[in-house]
PDB file of C-alpha atoms in Angstrom:
ATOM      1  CA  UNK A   1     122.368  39.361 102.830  1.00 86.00           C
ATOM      2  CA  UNK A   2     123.445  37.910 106.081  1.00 94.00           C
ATOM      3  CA  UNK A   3     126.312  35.916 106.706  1.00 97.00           C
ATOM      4  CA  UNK A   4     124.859  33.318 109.559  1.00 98.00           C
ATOM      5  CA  UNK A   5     127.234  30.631 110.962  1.00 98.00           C
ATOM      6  CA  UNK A   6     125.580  27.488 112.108  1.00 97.00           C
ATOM      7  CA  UNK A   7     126.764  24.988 114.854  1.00 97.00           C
ATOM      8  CA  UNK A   8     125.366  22.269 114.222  1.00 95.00           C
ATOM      9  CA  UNK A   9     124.519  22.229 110.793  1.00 94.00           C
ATOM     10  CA  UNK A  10     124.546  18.408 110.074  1.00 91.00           C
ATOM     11  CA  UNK A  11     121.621  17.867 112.538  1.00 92.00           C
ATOM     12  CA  UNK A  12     117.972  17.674 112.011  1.00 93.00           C
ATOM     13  CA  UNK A  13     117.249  21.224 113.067  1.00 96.00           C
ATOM     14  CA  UNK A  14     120.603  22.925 111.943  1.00 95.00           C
ATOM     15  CA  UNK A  15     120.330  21.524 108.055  1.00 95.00           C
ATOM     16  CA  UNK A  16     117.155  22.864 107.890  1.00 96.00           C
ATOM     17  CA  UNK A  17     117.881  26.307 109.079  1.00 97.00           C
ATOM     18  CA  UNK A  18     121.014  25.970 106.931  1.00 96.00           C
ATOM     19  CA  UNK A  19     118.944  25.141 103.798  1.00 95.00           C
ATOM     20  CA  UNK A  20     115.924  28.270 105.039  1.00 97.00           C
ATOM     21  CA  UNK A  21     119.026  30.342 105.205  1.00 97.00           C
ATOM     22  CA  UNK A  22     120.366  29.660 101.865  1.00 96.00           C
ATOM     23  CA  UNK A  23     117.565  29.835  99.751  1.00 95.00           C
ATOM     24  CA  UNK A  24     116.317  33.337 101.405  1.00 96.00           C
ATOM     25  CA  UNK A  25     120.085  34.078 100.018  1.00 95.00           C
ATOM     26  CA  UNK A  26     121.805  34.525 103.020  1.00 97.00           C
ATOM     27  CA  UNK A  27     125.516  33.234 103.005  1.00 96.00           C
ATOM     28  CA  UNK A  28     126.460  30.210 105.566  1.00 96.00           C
ATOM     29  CA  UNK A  29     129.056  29.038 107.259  1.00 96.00           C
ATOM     30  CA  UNK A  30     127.929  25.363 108.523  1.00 94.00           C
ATOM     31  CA  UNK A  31     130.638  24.800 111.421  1.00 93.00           C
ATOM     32  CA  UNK A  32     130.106  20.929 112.023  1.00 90.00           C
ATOM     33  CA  UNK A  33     132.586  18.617 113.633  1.00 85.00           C
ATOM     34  CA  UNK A  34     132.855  16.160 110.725  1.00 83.00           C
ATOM     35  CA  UNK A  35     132.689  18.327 107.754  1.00 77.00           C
ATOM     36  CA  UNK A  36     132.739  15.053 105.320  1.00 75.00           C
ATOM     37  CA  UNK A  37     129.424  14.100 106.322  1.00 71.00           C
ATOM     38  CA  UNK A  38     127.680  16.937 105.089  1.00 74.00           C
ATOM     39  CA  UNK A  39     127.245  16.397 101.528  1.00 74.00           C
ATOM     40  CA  UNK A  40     123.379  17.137 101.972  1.00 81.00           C
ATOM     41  CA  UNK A  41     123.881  20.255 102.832  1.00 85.00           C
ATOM     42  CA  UNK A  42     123.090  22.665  99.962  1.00 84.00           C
ATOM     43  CA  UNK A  43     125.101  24.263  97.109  1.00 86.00           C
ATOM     44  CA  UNK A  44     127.153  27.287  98.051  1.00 86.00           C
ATOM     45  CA  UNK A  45     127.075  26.544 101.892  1.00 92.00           C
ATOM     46  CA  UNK A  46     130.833  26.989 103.081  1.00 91.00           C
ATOM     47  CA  UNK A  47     131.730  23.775 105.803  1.00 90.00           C
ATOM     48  CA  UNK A  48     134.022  24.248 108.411  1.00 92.00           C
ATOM     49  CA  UNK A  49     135.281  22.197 111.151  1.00 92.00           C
ATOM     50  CA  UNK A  50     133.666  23.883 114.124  1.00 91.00           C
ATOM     51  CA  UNK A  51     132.639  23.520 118.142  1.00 95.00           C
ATOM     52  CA  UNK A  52     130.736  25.590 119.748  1.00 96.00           C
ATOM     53  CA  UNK A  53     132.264  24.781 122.967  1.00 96.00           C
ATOM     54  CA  UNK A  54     135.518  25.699 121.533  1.00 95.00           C
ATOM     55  CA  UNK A  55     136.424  29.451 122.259  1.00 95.00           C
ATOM     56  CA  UNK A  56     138.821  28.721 119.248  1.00 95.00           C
ATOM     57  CA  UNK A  57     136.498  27.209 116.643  1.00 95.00           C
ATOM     58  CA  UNK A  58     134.157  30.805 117.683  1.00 96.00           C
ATOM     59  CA  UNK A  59     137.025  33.140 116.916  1.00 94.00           C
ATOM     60  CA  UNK A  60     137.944  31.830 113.899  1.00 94.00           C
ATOM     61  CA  UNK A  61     134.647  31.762 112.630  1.00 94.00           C
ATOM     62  CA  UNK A  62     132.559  34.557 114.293  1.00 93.00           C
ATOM     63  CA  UNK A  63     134.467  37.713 112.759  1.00 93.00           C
ATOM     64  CA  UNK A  64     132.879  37.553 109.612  1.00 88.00           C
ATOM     65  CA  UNK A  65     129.552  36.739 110.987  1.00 96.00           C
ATOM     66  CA  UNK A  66     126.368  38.400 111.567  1.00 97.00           C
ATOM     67  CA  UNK A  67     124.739  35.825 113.684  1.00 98.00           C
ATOM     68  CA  UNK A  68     125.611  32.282 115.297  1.00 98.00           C
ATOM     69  CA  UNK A  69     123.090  29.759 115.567  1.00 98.00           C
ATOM     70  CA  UNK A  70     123.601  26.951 118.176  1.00 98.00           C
ATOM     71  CA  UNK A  71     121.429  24.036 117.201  1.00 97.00           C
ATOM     72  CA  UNK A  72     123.892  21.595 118.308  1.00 96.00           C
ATOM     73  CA  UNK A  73     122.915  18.030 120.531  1.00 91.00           C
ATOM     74  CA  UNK A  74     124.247  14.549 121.372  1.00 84.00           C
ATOM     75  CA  UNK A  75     126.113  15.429 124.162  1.00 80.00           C
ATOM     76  CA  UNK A  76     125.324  15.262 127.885  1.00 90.00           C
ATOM     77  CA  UNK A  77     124.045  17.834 130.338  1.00 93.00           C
ATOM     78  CA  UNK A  78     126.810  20.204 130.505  1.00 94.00           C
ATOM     79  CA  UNK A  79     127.277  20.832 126.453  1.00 96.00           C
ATOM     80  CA  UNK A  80     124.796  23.548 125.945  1.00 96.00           C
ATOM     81  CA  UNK A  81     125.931  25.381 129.182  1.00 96.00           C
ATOM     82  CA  UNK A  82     129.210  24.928 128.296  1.00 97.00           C
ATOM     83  CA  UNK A  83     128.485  26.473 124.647  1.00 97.00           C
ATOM     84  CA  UNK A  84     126.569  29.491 125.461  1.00 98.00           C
ATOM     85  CA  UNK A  85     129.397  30.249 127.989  1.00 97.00           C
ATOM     86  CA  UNK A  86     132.204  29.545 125.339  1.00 97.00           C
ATOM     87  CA  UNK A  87     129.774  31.998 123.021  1.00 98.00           C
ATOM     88  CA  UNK A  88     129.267  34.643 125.310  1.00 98.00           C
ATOM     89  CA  UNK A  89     132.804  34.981 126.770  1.00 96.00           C
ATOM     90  CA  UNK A  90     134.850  34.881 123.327  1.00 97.00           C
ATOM     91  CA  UNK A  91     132.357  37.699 121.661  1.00 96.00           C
ATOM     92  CA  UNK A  92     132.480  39.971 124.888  1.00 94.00           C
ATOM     93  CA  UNK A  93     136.056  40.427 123.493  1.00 91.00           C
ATOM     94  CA  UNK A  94     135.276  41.555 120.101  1.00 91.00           C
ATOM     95  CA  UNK A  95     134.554  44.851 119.103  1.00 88.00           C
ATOM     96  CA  UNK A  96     131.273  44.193 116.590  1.00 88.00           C
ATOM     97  CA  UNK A  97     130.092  40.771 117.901  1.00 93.00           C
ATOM     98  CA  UNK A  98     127.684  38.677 115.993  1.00 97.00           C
ATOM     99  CA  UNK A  99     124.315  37.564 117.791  1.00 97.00           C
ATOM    100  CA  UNK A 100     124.019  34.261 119.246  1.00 98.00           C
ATOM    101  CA  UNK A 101     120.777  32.359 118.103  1.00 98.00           C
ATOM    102  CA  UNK A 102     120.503  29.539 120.450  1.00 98.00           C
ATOM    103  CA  UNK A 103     118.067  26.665 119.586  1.00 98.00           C
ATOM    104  CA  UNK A 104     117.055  25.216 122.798  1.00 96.00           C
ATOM    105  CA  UNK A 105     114.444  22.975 124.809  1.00 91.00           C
ATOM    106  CA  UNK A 106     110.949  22.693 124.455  1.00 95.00           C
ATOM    107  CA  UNK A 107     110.098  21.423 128.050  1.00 96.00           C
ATOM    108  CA  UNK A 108     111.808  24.673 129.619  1.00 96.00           C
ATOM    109  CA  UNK A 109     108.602  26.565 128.921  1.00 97.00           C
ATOM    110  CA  UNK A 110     106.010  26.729 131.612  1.00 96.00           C
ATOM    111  CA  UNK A 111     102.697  24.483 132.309  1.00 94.00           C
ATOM    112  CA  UNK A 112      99.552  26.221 132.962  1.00 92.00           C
ATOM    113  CA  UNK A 113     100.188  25.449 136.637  1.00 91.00           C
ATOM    114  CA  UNK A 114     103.564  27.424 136.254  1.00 92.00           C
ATOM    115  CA  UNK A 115     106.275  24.559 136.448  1.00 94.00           C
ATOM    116  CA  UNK A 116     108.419  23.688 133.831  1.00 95.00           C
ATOM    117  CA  UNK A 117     107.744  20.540 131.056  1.00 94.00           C
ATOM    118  CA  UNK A 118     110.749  19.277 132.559  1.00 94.00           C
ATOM    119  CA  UNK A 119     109.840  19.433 136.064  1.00 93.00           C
ATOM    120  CA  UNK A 120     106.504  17.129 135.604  1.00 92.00           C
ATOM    121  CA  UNK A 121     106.656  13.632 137.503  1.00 91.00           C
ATOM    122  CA  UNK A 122     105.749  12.088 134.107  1.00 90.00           C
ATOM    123  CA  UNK A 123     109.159  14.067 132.230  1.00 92.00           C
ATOM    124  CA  UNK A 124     110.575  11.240 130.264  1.00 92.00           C
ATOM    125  CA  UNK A 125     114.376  10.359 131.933  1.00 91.00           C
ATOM    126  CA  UNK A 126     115.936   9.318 128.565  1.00 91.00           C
ATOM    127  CA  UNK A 127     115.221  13.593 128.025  1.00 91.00           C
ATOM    128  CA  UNK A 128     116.356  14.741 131.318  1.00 92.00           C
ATOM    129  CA  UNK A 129     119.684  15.033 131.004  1.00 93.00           C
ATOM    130  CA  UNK A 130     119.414  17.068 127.491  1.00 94.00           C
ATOM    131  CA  UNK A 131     116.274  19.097 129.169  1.00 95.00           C
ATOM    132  CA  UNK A 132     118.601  20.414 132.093  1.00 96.00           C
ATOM    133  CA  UNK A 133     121.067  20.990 130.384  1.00 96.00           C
ATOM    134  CA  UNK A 134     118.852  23.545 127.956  1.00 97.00           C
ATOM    135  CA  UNK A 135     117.647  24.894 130.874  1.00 97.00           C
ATOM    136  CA  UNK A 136     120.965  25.484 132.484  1.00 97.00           C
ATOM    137  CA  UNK A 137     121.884  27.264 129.140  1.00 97.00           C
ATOM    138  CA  UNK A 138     118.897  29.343 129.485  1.00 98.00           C
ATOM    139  CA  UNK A 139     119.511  30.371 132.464  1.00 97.00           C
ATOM    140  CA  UNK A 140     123.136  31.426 131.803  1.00 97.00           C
ATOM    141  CA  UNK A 141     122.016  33.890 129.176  1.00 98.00           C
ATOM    142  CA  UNK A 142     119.726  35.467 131.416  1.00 97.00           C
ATOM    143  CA  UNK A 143     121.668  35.854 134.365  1.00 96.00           C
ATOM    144  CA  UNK A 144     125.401  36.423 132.897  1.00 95.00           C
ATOM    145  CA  UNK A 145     125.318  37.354 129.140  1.00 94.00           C
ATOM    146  CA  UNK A 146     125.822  40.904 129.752  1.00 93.00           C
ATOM    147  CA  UNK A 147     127.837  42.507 126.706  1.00 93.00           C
ATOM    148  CA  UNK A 148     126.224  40.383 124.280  1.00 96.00           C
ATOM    149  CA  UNK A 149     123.293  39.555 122.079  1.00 97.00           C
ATOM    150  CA  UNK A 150     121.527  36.753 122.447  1.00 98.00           C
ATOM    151  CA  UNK A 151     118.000  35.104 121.358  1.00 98.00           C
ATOM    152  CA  UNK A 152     116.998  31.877 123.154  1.00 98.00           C
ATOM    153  CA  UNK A 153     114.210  29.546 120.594  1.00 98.00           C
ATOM    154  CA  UNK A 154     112.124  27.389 122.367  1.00 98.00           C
ATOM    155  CA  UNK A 155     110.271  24.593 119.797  1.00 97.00           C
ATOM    156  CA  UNK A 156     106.790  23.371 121.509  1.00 97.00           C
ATOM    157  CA  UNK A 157     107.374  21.069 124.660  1.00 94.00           C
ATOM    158  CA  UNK A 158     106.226  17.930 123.312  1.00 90.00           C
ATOM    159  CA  UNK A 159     105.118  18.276 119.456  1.00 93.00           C
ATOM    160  CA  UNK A 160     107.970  19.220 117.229  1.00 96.00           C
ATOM    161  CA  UNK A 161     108.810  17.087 114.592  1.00 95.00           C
ATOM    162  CA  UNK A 162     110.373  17.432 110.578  1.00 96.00           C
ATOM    163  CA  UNK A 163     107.315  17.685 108.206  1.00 96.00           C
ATOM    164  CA  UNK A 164     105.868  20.454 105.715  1.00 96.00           C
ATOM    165  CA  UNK A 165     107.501  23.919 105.765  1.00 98.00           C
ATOM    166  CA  UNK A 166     104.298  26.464 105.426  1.00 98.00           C
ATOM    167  CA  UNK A 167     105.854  29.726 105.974  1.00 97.00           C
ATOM    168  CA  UNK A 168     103.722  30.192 108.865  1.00 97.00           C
ATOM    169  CA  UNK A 169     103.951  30.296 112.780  1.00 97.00           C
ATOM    170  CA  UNK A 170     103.217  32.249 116.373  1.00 97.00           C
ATOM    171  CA  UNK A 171     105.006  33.275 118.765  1.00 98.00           C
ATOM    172  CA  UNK A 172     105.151  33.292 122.254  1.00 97.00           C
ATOM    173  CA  UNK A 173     107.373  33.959 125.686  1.00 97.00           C
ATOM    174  CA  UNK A 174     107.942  31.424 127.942  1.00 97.00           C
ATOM    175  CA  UNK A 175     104.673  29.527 127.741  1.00 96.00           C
ATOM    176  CA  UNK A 176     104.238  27.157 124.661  1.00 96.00           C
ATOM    177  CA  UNK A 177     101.537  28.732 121.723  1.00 97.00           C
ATOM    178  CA  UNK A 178      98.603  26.324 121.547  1.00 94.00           C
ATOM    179  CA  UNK A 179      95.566  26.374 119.058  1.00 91.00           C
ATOM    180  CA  UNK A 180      92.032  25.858 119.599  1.00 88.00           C
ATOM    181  CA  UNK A 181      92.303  22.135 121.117  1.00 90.00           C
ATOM    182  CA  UNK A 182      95.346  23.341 122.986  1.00 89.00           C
ATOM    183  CA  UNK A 183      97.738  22.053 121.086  1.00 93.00           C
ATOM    184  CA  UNK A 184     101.088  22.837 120.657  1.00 96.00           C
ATOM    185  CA  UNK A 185     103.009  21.591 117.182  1.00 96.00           C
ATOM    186  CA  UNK A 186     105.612  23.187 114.909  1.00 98.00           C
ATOM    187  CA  UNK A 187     107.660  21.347 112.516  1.00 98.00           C
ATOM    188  CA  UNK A 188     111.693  21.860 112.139  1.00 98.00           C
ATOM    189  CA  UNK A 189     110.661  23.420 108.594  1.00 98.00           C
ATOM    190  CA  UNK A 190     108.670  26.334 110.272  1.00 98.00           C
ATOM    191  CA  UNK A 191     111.270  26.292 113.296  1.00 98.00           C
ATOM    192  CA  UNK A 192     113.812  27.058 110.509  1.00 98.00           C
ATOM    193  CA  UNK A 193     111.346  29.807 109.208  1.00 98.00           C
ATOM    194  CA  UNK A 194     111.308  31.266 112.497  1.00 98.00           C
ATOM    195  CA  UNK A 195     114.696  31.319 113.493  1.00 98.00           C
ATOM    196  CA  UNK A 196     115.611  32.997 109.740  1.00 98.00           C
ATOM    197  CA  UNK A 197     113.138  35.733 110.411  1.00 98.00           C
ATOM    198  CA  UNK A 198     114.223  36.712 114.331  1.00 98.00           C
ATOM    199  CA  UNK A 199     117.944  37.073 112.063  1.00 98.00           C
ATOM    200  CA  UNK A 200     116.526  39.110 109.278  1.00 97.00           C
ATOM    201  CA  UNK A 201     114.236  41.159 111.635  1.00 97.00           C
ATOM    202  CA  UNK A 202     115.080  40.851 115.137  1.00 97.00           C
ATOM    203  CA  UNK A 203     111.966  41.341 117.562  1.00 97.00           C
ATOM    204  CA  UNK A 204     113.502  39.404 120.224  1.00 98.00           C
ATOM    205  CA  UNK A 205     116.820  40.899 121.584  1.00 97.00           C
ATOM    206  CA  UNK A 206     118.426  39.255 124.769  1.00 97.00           C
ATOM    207  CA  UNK A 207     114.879  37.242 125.275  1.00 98.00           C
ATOM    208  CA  UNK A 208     113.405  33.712 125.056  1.00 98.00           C
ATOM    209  CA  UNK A 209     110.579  33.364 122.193  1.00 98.00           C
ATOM    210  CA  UNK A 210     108.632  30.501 121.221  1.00 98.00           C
ATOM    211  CA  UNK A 211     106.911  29.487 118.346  1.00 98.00           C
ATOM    212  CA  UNK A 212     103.673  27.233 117.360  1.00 97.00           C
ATOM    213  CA  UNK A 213     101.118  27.285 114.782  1.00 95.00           C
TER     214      UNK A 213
END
C-alpha cells in the first residue's frame, strides 16, 4: 500500500484517480483548496486543505507520501509552471522525497509533421492559455528537475473525456497512441488506471508517457 497525495482531487481527473487509488487500497491524501466540497470523494480518503503552488501546503503534506499527483486546473498560464517549480524545489530539500505525478496537456504531444497540438493554426484560443502553460511545466521538469522524481502524463490531444473505466490502455512517448483509424481516445477512468499503475510499477522515471487505447 501506497500512500499517494493528490492535488487536485475535487476535479474531474483528480476524483477519479482518487477513487482508482482507493479501491486498489492505496491510502490518500486529497489536498484540495475547499475541503467542504468534497463529499464525493470516497470513504476513507483523508481531505486536506492543500496548493500545489504552495511550498507550505507540499511540506506539510509530502513527508508521509510516496507519490504526489498534480491534476490540478482553473487557473491561468503560469499555475502549472508555478506548481512543478513549488514541487521540485521543496522535495530537493528532503531527504526521501516522494515522486511527483504530474497530469498534464494533451496538445503538448507532437503531430505527424513534428509540431506540437498546440502550435496548429486551428489550436482553439479558449485552450491556449492552459496548453502553454502545460507545456511550460513540461519543459521545467525536463530542463531543471534535477534531484527529483518526476513522471509527466499526457491524455490524447483532442479525445479525452469521463466514460467507462476498462482496465485497459497503451502507451506512448511524446506522440499521441492512435488505433487503426488513427484515432486517439482515452477516458479519465483509464487515465486514472494509468496513472495508478506508473505509481504501483514505475516504468517511466523522470519521462513524459502517454496513454490511448
Amino acid at each position: 500500500m501506497s500512500t499517494i497525495v493528490v492535488f487536485g482531487a475535487g476535479g474531474t481527473a483528480g476524483s477519479r484517480i482518487t477513487a482508482e487509488a482507493v479501491n486498489r487500497g492505496h491510502l490518500v491524501i486529497a489536498a484540495v483548496r475547499r475541503p467542504e466540497a468534497t463529499s464525493y470523494l470516497p470513504d476513507g480518503v483523508r481531505t486536506v486543505t492543500g496548493d500545489a503552488t504552495s511550498e507550505r501546503s507540499v511540506r506539510e503534506v509530502a513527508p508521509d507520501a510516496d507519490a504526489l499527483v498534480v491534476a490540478i486546473g482553473g487557473g491561468g498560464r503560469e499555475l502549472w509552471r508555478t506548481a512543478a517549480q513549488t514541487l521540485v524545489t521543496t522535495l530537493r530539500q528532503m531527504p526521501a522525497a516522494p515522486r511527483i505525478i504530474h497530469l498534464g496537456g494533451g496538445s503538448t504531444l507532437l503531430t505527424p509533421r513534428g509540431t506540437r497540438y498546440l502550435d496548429e493554426p486551428d489550436f482553439p484560443a479558449q485552450y491556449r492559455d492552459a496548453a502553454l502553460g502545460q507545456a511550460d511545466a513540461l519543459d521545467y521538469y525536463r530542463t531543471s528537475a534535477d534531484g527529483v522524481t518526476w513522471t509527466y502524463v499526457s491524455p490524447p490531444p483532442l479525445e479525452f473525456h469521463p466514460g467507462e473505466r476498462t482496465g485497459h490502455y497503451r502507451t506512448g512517448g511524446d506522440e499521441p497512441v492512435t488505433d487503426e483509424q488513427g484515432r486517439s481516445v482515452l477516458t479519465y477512468e483509464d487515465m486514472a488506471v494509468a496513472i495508478v499503475d506508473e505509481i504501483e510499477q514505475p516504468r517511466h522515471r523522470n519521462t513524459r508517457f502517454t496513454a490511448a487505447y
